[in-house]
Short mmCIF file of C-alpha atoms and ligand atoms in Angstrom, two decimals:
data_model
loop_
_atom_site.label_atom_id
_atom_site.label_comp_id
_atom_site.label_asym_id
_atom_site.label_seq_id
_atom_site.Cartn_x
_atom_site.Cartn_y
_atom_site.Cartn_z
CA UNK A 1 -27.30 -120.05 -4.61
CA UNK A 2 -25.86 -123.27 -3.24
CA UNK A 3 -21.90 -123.20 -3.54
CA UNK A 4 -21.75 -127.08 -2.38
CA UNK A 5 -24.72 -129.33 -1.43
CA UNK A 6 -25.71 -128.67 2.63
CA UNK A 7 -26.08 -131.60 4.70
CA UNK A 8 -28.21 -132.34 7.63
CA UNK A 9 -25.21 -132.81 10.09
CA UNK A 10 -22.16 -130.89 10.60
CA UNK A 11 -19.74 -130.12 13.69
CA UNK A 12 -20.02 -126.55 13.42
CA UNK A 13 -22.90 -124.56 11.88
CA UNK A 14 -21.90 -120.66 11.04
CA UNK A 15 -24.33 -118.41 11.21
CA UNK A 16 -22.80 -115.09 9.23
CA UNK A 17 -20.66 -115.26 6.16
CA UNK A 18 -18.77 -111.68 6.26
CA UNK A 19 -15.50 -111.82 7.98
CA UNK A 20 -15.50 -113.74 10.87
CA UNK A 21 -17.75 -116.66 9.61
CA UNK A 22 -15.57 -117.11 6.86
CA UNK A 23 -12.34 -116.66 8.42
CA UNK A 24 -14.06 -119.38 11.35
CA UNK A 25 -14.63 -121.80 8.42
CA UNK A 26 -11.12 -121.45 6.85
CA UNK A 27 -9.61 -121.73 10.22
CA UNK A 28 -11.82 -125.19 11.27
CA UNK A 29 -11.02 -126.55 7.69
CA UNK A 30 -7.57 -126.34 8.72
CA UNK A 31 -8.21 -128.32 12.01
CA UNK A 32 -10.12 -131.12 9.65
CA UNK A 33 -13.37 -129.50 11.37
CA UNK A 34 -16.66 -129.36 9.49
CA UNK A 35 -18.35 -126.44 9.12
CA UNK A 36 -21.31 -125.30 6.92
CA UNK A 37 -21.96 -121.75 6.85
CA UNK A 38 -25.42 -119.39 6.06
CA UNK A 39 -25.00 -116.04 4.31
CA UNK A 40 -28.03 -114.05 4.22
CA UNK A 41 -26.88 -111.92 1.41
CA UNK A 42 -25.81 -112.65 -2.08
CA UNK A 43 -22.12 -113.38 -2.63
CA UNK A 44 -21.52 -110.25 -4.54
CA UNK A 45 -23.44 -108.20 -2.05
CA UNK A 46 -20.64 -109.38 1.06
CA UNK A 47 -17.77 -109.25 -1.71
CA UNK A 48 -18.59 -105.56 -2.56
CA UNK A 49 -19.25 -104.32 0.66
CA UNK A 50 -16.92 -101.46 1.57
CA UNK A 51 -15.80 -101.23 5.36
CA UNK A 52 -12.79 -101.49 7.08
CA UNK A 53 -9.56 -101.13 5.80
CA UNK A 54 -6.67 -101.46 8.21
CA UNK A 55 -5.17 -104.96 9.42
CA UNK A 56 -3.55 -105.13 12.89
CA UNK A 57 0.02 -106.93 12.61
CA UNK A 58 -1.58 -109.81 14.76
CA UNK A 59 -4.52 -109.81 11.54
CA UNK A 60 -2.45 -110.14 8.76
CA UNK A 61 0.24 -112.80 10.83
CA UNK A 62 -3.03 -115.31 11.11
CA UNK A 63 -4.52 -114.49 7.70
CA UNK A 64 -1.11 -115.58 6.18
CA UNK A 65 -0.83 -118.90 9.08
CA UNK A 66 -4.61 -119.60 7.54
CA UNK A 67 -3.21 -120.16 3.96
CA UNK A 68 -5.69 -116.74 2.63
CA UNK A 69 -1.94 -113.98 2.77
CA UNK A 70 -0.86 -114.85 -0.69
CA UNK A 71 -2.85 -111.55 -2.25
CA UNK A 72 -2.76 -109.76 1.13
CA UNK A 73 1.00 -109.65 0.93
CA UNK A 74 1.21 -108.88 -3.05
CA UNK A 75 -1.20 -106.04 -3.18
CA UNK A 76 -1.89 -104.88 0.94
CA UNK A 77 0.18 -102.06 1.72
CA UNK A 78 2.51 -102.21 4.50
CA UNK A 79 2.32 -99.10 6.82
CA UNK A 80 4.98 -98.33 9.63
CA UNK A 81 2.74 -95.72 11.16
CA UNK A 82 0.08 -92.93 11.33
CA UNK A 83 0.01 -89.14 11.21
CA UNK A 84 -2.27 -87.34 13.81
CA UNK A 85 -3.04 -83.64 12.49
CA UNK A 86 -4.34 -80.88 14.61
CA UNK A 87 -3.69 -76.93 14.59
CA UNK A 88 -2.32 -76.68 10.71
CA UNK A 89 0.36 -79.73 11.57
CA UNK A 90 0.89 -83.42 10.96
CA UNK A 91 2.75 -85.77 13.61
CA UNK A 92 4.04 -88.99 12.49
CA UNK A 93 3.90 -92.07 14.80
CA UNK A 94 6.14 -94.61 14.06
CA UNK A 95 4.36 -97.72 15.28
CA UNK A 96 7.76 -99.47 14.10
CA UNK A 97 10.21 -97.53 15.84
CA UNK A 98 8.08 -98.12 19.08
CA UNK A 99 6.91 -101.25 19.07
CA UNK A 100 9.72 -102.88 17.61
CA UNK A 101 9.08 -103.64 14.54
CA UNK A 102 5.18 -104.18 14.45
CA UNK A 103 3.47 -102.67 11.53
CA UNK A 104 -0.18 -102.20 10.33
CA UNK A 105 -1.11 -103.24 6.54
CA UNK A 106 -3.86 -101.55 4.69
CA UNK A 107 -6.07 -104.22 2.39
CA UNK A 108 -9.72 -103.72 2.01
CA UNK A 109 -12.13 -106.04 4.00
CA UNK A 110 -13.76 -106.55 0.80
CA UNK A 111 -10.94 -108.11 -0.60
CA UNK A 112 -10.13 -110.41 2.69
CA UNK A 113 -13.92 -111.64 2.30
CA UNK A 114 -13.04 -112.19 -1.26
CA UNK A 115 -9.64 -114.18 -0.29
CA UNK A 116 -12.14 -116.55 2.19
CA UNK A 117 -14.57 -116.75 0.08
CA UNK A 118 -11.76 -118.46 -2.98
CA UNK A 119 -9.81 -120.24 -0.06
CA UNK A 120 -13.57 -121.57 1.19
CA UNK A 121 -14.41 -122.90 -2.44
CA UNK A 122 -11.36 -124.58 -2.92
CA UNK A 123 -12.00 -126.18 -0.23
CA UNK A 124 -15.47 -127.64 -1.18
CA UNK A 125 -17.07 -127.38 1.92
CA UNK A 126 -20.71 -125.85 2.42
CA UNK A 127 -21.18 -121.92 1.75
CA UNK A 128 -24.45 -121.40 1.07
CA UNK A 129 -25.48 -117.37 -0.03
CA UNK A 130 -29.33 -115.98 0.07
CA UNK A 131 -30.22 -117.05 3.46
CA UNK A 132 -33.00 -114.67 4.68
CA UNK A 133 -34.59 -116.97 6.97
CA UNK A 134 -32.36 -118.63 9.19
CA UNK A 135 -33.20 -119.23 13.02
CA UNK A 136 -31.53 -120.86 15.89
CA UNK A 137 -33.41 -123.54 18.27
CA UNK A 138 -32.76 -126.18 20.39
CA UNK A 139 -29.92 -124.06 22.48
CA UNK A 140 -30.26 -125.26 25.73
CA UNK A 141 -29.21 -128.77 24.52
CA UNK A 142 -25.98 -130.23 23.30
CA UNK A 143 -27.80 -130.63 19.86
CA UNK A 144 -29.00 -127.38 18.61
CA UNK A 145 -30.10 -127.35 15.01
CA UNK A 146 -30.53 -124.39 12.48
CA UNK A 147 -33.46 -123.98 10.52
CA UNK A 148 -33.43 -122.19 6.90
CA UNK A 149 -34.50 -122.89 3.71
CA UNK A 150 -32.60 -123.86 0.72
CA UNK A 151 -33.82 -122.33 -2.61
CA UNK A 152 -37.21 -121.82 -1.08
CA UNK A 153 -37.11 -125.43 0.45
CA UNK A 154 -37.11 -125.70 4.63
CA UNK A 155 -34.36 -127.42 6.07
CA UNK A 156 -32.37 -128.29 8.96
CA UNK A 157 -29.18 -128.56 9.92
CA UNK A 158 -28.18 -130.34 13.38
CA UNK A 159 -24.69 -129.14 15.26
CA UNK A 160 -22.96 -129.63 17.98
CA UNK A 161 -21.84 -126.19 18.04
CA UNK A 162 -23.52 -123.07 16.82
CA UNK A 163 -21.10 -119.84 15.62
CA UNK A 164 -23.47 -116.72 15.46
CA UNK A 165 -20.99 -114.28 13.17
CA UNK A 166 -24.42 -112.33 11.68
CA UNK A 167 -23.27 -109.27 12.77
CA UNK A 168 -24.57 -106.18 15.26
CA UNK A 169 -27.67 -106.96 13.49
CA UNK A 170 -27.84 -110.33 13.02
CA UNK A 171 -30.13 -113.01 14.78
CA UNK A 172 -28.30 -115.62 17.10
CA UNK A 173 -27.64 -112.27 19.48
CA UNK A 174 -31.48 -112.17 19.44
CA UNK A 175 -32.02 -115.94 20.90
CA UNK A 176 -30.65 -115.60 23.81
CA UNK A 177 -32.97 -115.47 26.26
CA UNK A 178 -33.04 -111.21 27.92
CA UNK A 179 -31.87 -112.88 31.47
CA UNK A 180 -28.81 -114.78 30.34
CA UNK A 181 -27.00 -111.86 29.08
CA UNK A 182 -26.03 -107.90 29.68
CA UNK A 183 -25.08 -105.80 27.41
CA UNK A 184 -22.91 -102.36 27.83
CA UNK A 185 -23.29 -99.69 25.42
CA UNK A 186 -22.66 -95.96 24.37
CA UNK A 187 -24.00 -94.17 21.19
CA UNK A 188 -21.88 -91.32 19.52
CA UNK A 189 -23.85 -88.04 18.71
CA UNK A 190 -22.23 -88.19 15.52
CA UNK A 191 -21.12 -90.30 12.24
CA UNK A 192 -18.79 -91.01 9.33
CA UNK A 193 -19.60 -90.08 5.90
CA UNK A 194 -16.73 -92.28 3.97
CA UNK A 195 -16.52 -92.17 0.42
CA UNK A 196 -13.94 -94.25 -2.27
CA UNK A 197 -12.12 -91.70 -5.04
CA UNK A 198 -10.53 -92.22 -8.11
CA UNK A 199 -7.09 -90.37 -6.59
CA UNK A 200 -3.51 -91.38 -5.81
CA UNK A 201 -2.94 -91.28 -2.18
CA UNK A 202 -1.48 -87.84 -1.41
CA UNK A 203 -0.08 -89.62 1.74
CA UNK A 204 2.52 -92.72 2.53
CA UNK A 205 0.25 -93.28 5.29
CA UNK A 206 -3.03 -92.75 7.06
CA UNK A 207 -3.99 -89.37 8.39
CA UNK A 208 -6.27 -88.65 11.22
CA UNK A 209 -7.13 -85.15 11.78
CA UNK A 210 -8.83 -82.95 14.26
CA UNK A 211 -10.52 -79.56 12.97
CA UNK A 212 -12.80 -77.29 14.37
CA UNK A 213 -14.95 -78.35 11.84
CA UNK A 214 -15.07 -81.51 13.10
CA UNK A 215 -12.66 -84.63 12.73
CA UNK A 216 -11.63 -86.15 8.84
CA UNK A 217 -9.48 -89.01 8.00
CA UNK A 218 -7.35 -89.88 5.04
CA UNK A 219 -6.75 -93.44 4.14
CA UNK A 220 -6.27 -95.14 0.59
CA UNK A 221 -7.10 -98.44 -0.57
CA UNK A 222 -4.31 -98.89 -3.43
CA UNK A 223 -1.83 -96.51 -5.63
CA UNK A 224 -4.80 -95.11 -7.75
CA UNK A 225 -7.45 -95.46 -4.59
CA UNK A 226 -8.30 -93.35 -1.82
CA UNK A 227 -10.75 -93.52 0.94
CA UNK A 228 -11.84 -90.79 3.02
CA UNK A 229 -14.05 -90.14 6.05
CA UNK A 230 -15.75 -86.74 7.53
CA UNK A 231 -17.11 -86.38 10.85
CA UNK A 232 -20.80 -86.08 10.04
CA UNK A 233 -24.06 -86.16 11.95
CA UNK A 234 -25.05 -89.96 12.70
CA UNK A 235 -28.55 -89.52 10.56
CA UNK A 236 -26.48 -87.33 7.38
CA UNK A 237 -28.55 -86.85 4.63
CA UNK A 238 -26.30 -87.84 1.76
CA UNK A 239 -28.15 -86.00 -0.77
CA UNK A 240 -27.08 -82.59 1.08
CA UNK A 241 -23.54 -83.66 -0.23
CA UNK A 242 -22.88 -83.47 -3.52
CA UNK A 243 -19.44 -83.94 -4.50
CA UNK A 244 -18.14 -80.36 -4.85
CA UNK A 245 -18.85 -79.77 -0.94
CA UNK A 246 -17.53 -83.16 0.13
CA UNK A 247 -14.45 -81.94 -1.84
CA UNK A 248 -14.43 -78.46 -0.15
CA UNK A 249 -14.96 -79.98 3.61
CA UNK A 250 -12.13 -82.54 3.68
CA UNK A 251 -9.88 -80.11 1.96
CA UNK A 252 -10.70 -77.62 4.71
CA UNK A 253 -10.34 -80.48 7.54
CA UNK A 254 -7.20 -82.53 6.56
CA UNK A 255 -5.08 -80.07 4.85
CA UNK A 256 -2.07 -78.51 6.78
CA UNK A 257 0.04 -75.34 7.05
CA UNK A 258 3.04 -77.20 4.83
CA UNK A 259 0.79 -77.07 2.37
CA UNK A 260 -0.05 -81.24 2.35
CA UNK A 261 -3.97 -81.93 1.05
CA UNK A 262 -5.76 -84.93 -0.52
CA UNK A 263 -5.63 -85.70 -3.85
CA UNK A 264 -9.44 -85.17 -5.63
CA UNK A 265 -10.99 -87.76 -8.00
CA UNK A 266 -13.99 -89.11 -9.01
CA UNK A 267 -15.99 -90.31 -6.55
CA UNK A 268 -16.72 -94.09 -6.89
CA UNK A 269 -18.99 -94.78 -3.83
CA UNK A 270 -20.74 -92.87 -0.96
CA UNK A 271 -21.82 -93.85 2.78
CA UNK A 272 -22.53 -92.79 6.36
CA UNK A 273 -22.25 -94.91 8.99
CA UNK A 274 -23.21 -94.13 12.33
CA UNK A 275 -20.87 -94.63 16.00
CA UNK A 276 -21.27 -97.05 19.17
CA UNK A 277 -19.29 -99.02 21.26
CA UNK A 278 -21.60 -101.73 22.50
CA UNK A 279 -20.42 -105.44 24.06
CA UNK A 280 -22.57 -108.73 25.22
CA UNK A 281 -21.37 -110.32 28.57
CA UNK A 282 -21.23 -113.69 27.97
CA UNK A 283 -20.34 -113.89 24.36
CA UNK A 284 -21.73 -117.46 24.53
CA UNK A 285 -24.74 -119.64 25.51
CA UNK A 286 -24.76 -122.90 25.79
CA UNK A 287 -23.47 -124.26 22.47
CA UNK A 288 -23.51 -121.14 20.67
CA UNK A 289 -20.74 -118.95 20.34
CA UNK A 290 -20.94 -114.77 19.27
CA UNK A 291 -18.10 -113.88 17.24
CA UNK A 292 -17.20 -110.07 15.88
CA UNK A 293 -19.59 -107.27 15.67
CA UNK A 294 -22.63 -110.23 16.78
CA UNK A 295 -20.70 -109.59 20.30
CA UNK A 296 -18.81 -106.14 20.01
CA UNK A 297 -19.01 -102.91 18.33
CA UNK A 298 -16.60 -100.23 18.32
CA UNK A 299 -16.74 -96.70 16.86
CA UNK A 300 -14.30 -96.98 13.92
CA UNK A 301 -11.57 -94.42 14.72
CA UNK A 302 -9.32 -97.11 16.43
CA UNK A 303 -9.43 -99.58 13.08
CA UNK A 304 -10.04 -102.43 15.84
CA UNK A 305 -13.90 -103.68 14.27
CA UNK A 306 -12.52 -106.36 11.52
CA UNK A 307 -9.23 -107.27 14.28
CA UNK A 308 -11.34 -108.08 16.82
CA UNK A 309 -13.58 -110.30 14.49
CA UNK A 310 -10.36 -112.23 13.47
CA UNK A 311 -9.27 -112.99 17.45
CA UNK A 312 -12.34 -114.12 18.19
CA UNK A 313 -12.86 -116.40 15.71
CA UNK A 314 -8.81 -117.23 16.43
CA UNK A 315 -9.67 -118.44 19.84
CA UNK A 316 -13.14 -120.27 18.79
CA UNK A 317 -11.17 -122.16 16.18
CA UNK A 318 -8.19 -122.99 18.65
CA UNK A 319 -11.11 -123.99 21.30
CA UNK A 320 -13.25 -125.98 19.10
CA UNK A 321 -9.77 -128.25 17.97
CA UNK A 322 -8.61 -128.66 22.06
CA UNK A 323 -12.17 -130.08 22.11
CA UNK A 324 -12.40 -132.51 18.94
CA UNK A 325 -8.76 -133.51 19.43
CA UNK A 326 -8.61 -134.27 22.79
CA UNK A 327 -12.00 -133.66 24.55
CA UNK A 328 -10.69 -130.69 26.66
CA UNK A 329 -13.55 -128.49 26.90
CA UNK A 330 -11.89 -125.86 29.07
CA UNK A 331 -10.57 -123.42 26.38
CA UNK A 332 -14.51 -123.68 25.25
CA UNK A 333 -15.38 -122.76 28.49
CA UNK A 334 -13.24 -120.25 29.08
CA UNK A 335 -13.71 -118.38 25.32
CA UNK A 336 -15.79 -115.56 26.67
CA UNK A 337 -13.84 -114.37 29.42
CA UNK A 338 -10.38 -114.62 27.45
CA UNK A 339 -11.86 -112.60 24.31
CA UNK A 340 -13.89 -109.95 26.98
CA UNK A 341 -10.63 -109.09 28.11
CA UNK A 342 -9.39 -108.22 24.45
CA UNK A 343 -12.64 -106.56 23.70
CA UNK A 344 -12.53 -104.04 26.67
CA UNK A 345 -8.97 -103.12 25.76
CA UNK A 346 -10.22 -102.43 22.41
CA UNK A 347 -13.10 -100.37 23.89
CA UNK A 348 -11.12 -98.66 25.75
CA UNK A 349 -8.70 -97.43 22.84
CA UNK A 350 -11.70 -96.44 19.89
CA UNK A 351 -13.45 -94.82 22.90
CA UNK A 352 -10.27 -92.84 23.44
CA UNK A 353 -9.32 -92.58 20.08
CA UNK A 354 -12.64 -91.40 19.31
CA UNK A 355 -13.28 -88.95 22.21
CA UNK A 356 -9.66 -86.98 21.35
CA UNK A 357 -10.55 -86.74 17.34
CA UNK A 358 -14.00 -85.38 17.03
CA UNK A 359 -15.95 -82.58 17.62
CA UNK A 360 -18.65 -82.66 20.32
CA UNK A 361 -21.25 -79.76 20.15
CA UNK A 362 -21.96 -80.28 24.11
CA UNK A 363 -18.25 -80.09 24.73
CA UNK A 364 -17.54 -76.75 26.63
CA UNK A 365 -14.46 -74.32 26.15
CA UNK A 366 -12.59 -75.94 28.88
CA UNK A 367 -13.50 -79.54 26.97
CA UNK A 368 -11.59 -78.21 23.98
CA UNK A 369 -8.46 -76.86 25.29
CA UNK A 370 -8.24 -80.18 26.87
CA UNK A 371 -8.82 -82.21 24.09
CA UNK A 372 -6.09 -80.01 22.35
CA UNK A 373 -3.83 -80.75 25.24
CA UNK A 374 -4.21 -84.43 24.88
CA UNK A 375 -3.13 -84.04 21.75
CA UNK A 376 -0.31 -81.95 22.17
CA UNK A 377 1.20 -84.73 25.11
CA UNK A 378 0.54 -86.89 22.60
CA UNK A 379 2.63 -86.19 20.24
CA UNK A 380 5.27 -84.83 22.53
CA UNK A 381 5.62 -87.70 24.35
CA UNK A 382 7.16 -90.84 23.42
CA UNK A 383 5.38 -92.70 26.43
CA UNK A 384 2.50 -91.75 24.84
CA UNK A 385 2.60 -92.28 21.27
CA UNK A 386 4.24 -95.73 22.49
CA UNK A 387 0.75 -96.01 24.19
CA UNK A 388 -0.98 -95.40 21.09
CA UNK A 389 1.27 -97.50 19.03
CA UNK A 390 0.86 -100.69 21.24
CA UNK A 391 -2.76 -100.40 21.07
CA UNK A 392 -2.83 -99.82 17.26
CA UNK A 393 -0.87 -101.97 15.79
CA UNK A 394 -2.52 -105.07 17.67
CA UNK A 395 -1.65 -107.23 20.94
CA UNK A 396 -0.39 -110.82 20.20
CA UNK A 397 -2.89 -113.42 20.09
CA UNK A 398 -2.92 -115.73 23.40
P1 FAD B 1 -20.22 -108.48 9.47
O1 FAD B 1 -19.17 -107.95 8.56
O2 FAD B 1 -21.37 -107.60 9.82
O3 FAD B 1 -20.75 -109.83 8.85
C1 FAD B 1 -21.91 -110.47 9.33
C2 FAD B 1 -22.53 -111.24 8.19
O4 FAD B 1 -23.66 -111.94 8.68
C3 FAD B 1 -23.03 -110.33 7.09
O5 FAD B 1 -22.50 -110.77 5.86
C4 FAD B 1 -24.53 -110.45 7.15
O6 FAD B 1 -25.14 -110.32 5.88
C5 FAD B 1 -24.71 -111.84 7.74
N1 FAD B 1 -25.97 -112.05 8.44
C6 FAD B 1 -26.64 -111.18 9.25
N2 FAD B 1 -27.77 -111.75 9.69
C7 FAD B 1 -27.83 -112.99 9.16
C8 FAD B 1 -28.76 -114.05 9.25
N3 FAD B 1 -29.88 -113.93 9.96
N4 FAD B 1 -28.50 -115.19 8.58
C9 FAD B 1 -27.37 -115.32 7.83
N5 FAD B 1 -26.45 -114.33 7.71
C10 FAD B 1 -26.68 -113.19 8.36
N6 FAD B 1 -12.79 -102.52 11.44
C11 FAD B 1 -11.42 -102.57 11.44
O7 FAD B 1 -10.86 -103.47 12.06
N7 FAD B 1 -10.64 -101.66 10.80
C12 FAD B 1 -11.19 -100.64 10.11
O8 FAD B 1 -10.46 -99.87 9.49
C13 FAD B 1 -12.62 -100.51 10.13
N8 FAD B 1 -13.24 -99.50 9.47
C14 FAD B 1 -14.60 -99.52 9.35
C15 FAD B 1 -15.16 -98.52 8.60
C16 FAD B 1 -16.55 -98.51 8.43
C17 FAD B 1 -17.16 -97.41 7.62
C18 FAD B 1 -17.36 -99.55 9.03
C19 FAD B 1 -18.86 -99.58 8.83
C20 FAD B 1 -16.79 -100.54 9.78
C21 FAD B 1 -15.41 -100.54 9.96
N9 FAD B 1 -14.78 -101.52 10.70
C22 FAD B 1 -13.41 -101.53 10.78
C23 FAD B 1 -15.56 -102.57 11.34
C24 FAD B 1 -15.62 -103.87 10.53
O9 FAD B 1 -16.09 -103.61 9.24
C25 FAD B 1 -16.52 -104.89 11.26
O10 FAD B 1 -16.10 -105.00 12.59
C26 FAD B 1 -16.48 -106.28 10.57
O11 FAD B 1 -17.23 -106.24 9.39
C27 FAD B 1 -17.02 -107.36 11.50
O12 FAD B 1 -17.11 -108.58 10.80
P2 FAD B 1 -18.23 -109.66 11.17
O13 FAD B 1 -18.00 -110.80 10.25
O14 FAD B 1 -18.24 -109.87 12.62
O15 FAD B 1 -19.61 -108.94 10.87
C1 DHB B 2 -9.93 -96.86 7.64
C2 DHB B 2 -11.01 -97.07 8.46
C3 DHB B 2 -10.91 -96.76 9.79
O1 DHB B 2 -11.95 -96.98 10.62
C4 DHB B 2 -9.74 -96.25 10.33
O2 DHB B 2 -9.69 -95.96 11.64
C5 DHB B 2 -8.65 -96.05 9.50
C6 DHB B 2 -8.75 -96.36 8.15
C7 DHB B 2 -10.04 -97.22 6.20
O3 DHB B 2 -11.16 -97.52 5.78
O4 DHB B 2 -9.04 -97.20 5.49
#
């Protein structure tokens, strides 16, 4: 489907229209930067896609400075902080209290792709959907061109700069040649199954819990939404869940000795996803440019995935205008390094996050009792929680 004809030139071609390939093009539209940008995937495919959920103070500040907050702010809800529950008890952290005033909001990725994807139409400029094909070549010049095909027609499309925002999976990660790159990764022995219900949220905020059973989380999407996760095994064969046991295990794992449990409701959707951390050193070559999970995966237990996405393509944007407005190519040059540093911290903080939640069947007894006493300083300690709250809620761009 062609949204708006695709020329054979632009500034800045954008491989990847999910998140951060969007939010790239909004942000370069802004900075009177052409873009076009390649979706493999039908528009309603990326627009119904349900993943993330929670924006990072530092997320929804640039989403709103980008023109795409007008919805966000009506409809997102505004969280001050998370519960952690473990032994029959839920422990608020009050990200607010401790961080002075930062806050997370909680608005479906679905519906900031949907926000782009308006803001990117208004705008006129090139979004093309139904991609399958596209390639990178030339990348070792200044003028690398993308090849795809347009309603079964080949075509080409000469940049100066390439963005590859195709995701974990996606292609421009692929092109770089094996010696020009290392790559740092750990795989999870386990997964998330995550389904959508028909419920009110039985909580004013998120709840992350750790059972013996294995970890469960409690989020929502809206007043008559919620969204829950179980700790599952990475390869979960969804038809071994029907919705009665689903129902049964995250009432067992989330509810606590005060007598606090989800709300049930029909179940609108169903999915298991499966846990790494993984990060590309450089995220660049030559004139292309990874952005998001193309460069960086985290496990999802720290909410960081869709955040990180958004600073990248932050600092792309902010390089790519020092470099048409006033030929400075050092923040270009210096865009993997800065955003490596962001990504480790963020690495760092799902690892943990991850690690003191979940259930590992090769932990030992004295693995357990230590996990439990992480989570007892935790929440005992104000140095601590600050810790977590700092991470959380989302560093300041820059
Ligand atoms: P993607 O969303 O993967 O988008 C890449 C796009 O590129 C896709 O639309 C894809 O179709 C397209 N593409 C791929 N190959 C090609 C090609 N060859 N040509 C053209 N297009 C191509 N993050 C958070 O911050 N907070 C959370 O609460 C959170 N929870 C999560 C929960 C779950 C269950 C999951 C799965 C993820 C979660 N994440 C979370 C992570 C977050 O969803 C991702 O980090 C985010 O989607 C990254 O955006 P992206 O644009 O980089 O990549
Ligand atoms: C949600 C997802 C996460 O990965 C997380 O850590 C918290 C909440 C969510 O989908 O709402």
């Amino acid at each position: 489907m062609t949204e708006n004809s695709v020329p054979d030139r632009t500034q800045v071609g954008i491989v990847g229209g999910g998140p951060a390939g969007l939010m790239l093009g909004q942000l370069l539209h802004l900075q009177g930067i052409d873009s076009v940008i390649l979706e493999r995937r039908p528009a309603e495919h990326v627009i119904e896609r349900v993943r993330a959920g929670v924006l990072e103070q530092t997320t929804v500040d640039l989403l709103t400075e980008a023109g795409v907050g007008g919805r966000l702010h009506r409809e997102g809800m505004r969280h001050d902080g998370i519960y952690i529950a473990f032994g029959g008890s839920r422990h608020h952290i009050d990200f607010s209290a401790l961080t002075g005033g930062r806050t997370i909001t909680i608005y479906g990725q679905n519906e900031v792709v949907r926000d782009l994807i308006d803001a990117r139409r208004a705008t006129g400029a090139p979004l093309l959907f139904e991609t399958p094909d596209v390639s990178v070549q030339d990348l070792d010049t200044s003028r690398p061109r993308i090849r795809f095909s347009e309603r079964g027609r080949p075509r080409e499309l000469t940049c100066d700069f390439i963005a590859g925002c195709d995701g974990f999976h996606g292609i421009c990660r692929a092109s770089i040649p094996a010696a020009r790159f290392r790559t740092f990764e750990r795989i999870y022995p386990f997964g998330w199954l995550g389904i959508l219900a028909a419920a009110p949220p039985a909580s004013d905020e998120i709840v992350y819990s750790h059972h013996d059973r294995g970890f469960a989380l409690f989020s929502m999407r809206s007043p008559t939404i919620t969204r829950l996760y179980l700790q599952c095994a990475p390869d979960e064969d969804l038809d071994r869940w029907p919705d009665d046991r689903i129902w049964k295990e995250l009432q067992t794992r989330l509810r606590t000795d005060d007598g606090w449990r989800p709300n049930e409701g029909a179940i609108l959707q169903k999915g298991v996803t499966g846990m790494r951390s993984f990060v590309v050193e450089p995220m660049r070559h030559g004139p292309l440019f990874l952005a998001g999970d193309a460069a960086h995966i985290v496990p999802p237990t720290g909410a960081k995935g869709l955040n990180l996405a958004m600073a990248d393509v932050w600092r792309l944007a902010d390089a790519l205008a020092a470099f048409y407005t006033s030929g400075n190519a050092g923040p270009l040059e210096t865009y993997s390094d800065r955003g490596l540093r962001r990504v480790w911290r963020a690495q760092r903080f799902s690892w943990w996050m991850t690690s003191m939640l979940h259930k590992n069947e090769s932990d030992t007894a004295f693995d357990e009792r230590r996990q439990l006493a992480e989570l007892d300083y935790l929440v005992s300690s104000s140095a601590a929680m600050t810790s977590l709250a700092e991470s959380y809620s989302g560093a300041p761009l820059g």
